[in-house]
Amino acid sequence: MGSPWKGFVEFTLPASPPTAFVSADLSSTSPVGLSLSPYGRSMSFDPGMLHSNGHTAYANGTGPGIREIGVVEKLLTSYGFIQCSERQARLFFHCSQYNGNLQELKIGDDVEFELSSDRRTGKPIAVKLLKIKPEVLPEERISGQVGPDLHAYPFTVLHGYIHPVVSSIPMHLDGKSAPGQVPTGSVCYERNGEVFYLTYTPDDVEGNLHLDTGDKVSFYMDTNKHTGAVSARNIQLVKKKQMRCQGVVCATKEAFGFIERADVVKEIFFHYSEFKGDLEALQAGDDVEFTIKDRNGKEVATDVRLLPQGTVIFEDISIEQFEGTVVKVIPKVPTKNQNDPLPGRISARIGFTDKELPFGEKDTKSKVTLLEGDHIQFNISTDRRDKLERATNIDIYPDTFDFTKETREMGVIAAIRDGFGFIKCVDRDARMFFHFSEVLEESQLHISDEVEFTVVPDMLSAQRNHAVRIKKLPKGTVSFHTQSEQRFVGVVEKELVATSNKNTSPTRGKEKETEEGTIAYEDCGVKLTVPFHAKDLEGGGLPQAGDKVEFSINEVKRTGLQSAVSIRVLNRNSSNTKRLHGFVATLKDNFGFIETANHDQEIFFHYSEMCGDLENLELGDTVEYTLSKGKGNKVSAEKVTKVAAVNGIGDDVVATVMMGKVIRPLRSVDPSQTEYQGLIEVAEEGGVKGQNYPFGIMGMANKADCLQKGELVKFQVCTVTQTAQKMACNVVPQRRAMVECVKDQFGFITYEVGESKKLFFHVKEVQDGLELQTGDEVEFSVVLNQRTGKCSACNVRRVSEGPKPVATPRPDRLVNRLKSITLDDASAPRLVIVRQPRGPDNSKGFNVERKTRQPGVID
């Protein structure tokens, strides 16, 4: 029987496995042959071997029937039923329609048949049954790998073959199969140069593992009797695919480091030899990618490369902020058994659920100490790797002190150093240490700022305390004492007595210490006494024993001690020693001299007799003192007190300004002379020429100026009120000299002072910021250093410029030698080029060829 169907035809089964290839030669009369591929069946058959046996092979009795495949589901003596493999149908068949030995047909066998209909009932039945002999699949394990990504194109070329793209089982982030999809994946293997693909389900994987695309596996092949589909079963993971992982460098050592992985909560080791890039630029916090390899049974990172900053993200931080309460704080000194990286705990109500969230040291916005019960706000951070939630960006609410049980204290910033400082406490004697990290609200502190704080013991030393949680307060909030509004009247019972301290000097900024005095007074009929100090006096002069005074009472909060303040003398006791006025004329290391009110003598005083702050004591200051006699009947001043300034000389000052010459300086300038006053001789032509006028420290326009013998001065004449003596006042020296030399920041002026022929000056003393040159004429003042006894110039002003320096001419011998050298002179020095110049890029240093220049010719 001839047939137009020659060769092989290809068709696609409607089942899920890949394309099946069927080859059939309709002209062949050979017995039926069958071969199976892993995903389908290919068979050849002879239609002449099938018979109708009283049934038509057509559904409507008009033509050849359609060949289908099924499985024998039920088999009786003379009939049975077939379950169709390609559709949901159950067909009757009669045993007479089976072509073969009926004894070999069993339930579960695969058969091929044609679809026909019963002539009596019209129901579909199976006719021309043919048993299919299945290919015996090998039972050995086959090696393969999980297919490529499912999101690739539907078909891709692999080694020249067209094949469908398959992949591992698709998964959601939470590890569950994607909704609406069959949880299946695919594996591929190679045999005889061809690549084959098999499907698998999670149940086919041993060990409940999740396979990723590219993993190496081994498996058995299995055939579904109902569908004929071949799949993989008993899949075992052989080797995971080497994937590029990401992470952040968390530590760097001398030759190696560690990376915190972005896929799991774990650190991995890497050696610097595995870093591909500039090792000098690598630092903790850099984002990197790497490959994991197994070396000596441990995972290490290899092929480490930098990623753009911000590529690796470990956590997602909520936009919404939450309120909570600290229920467990992070210990300042961790214990040996503490392994929890997030030891802190915060209780908060999130939504409608009460939660307790952990937090670590890096989760607080500032380094301020947290205490249990603190009212805080925070964000929630969710780790992408293990979904762990924790509190972060923790910030303390300003009202947190209403929730905690801490005791707040107050004080004033007493000292500030680099990163730390000390607080003078209201309720404690000792100054309290604090660190800048404990300041709330990021406010910058300064000395004398008023603050509120909490005192906690130092973790390293239980005997020491320090201040934490420091809050800046408005000015005037902190008070160390309370002062009575009532004014009391009393009598000085004990005077202030100076404490001997010969090392004290004004240059060292020491405040003079005095022994406290005592005031007796009555309050509600009760006789009481109260101490007082010099700093609490109002007005000039120290109160003496018996003086009647008015005062207020001050009580220190910390100790409860009382003292008299705002003391004002009402009536002085007439029997007290007379107090005198004078003017500070000289200040040495630990003593000085006072010019009397008549400006004709000087009185010695020691700094130990000074009541008040020596730092503010200057030449010319008005003081009040008492005369006393010491050893050898030498007169000195004691109980020296600085008072408000009074007129230095007198009110009767002649307006005429005269020129004069110093014929005798003050004794502070020349200690060898016996007279204190200096003397000026009038130098102008006229009736008063040659007349002499004395002067003292108060007659100097500049009290620090050091007038030397022979200097020219301008001055006026005044009359001393007490003695009617005429004296020189407003004395201004007229000094002019030449600058001898200038060396960097200082120089010397040609001016004789004492035994020195030169006068030192600093460039800062030059007015208008001019740069002086040698030979410039200048005006200046001379000041005497009271400690060293040396003079220097100040207020230096240039009057005229000196001659410009002239360049030194070349020596004649050098000029004559240059004139004698010519280019044609064979005996002249010759230059030999050893190496041509080259630039940084190894090119020639000169782009233009050098050539001999002709005299008088300009290129």
mmCIF file with all atom_site columns, C-alpha atoms in Angstrom, residues 21 76 91 138 237 272 274 446 535 572 612:
data_model
loop_
_atom_site.group_PDB
_atom_site.id
_atom_site.type_symbol
_atom_site.label_atom_id
_atom_site.label_alt_id
_atom_site.label_comp_id
_atom_site.label_asym_id
_atom_site.label_entity_id
_atom_site.label_seq_id
_atom_site.pdbx_PDB_ins_code
_atom_site.Cartn_x
_atom_site.Cartn_y
_atom_site.Cartn_z
_atom_site.occupancy
_atom_site.B_iso_or_equiv
_atom_site.pdbx_formal_charge
_atom_site.auth_seq_id
_atom_site.auth_comp_id
_atom_site.auth_asym_id
_atom_site.auth_atom_id
_atom_site.pdbx_PDB_model_num
ATOM 1  C CA . PHE A 1 21  ? 10.292  14.067  17.897  1.00 0.00 ? 21  PHE A CA 1
ATOM 2  C CA . LEU A 1 76  ? -11.512 -7.756  32.921  1.00 0.00 ? 76  LEU A CA 1
ATOM 3  C CA . LEU A 1 91  ? -12.481 4.961   27.218  1.00 0.00 ? 91  LEU A CA 1
ATOM 4  C CA . PRO A 1 138 ? 19.273  3.741   33.276  1.00 0.00 ? 138 PRO A CA 1
ATOM 5  C CA . LEU A 1 237 ? 23.761  18.791  45.417  1.00 0.00 ? 237 LEU A CA 1
ATOM 6  C CA . TYR A 1 272 ? 45.308  41.542  50.832  1.00 0.00 ? 272 TYR A CA 1
ATOM 7  C CA . GLU A 1 274 ? 43.169  38.870  46.821  1.00 0.00 ? 274 GLU A CA 1
ATOM 8  C CA . HIS A 1 446 ? 32.076  78.059  77.455  1.00 0.00 ? 446 HIS A CA 1
ATOM 9  C CA . LYS A 1 535 ? 36.303  91.303  98.271  1.00 0.00 ? 535 LYS A CA 1
ATOM 10 C CA . ARG A 1 572 ? 34.872  105.448 111.306 1.00 0.00 ? 572 ARG A CA 1
ATOM 11 C CA . GLY A 1 612 ? 42.721  93.017  96.697  1.00 0.00 ? 612 GLY A CA 1
#
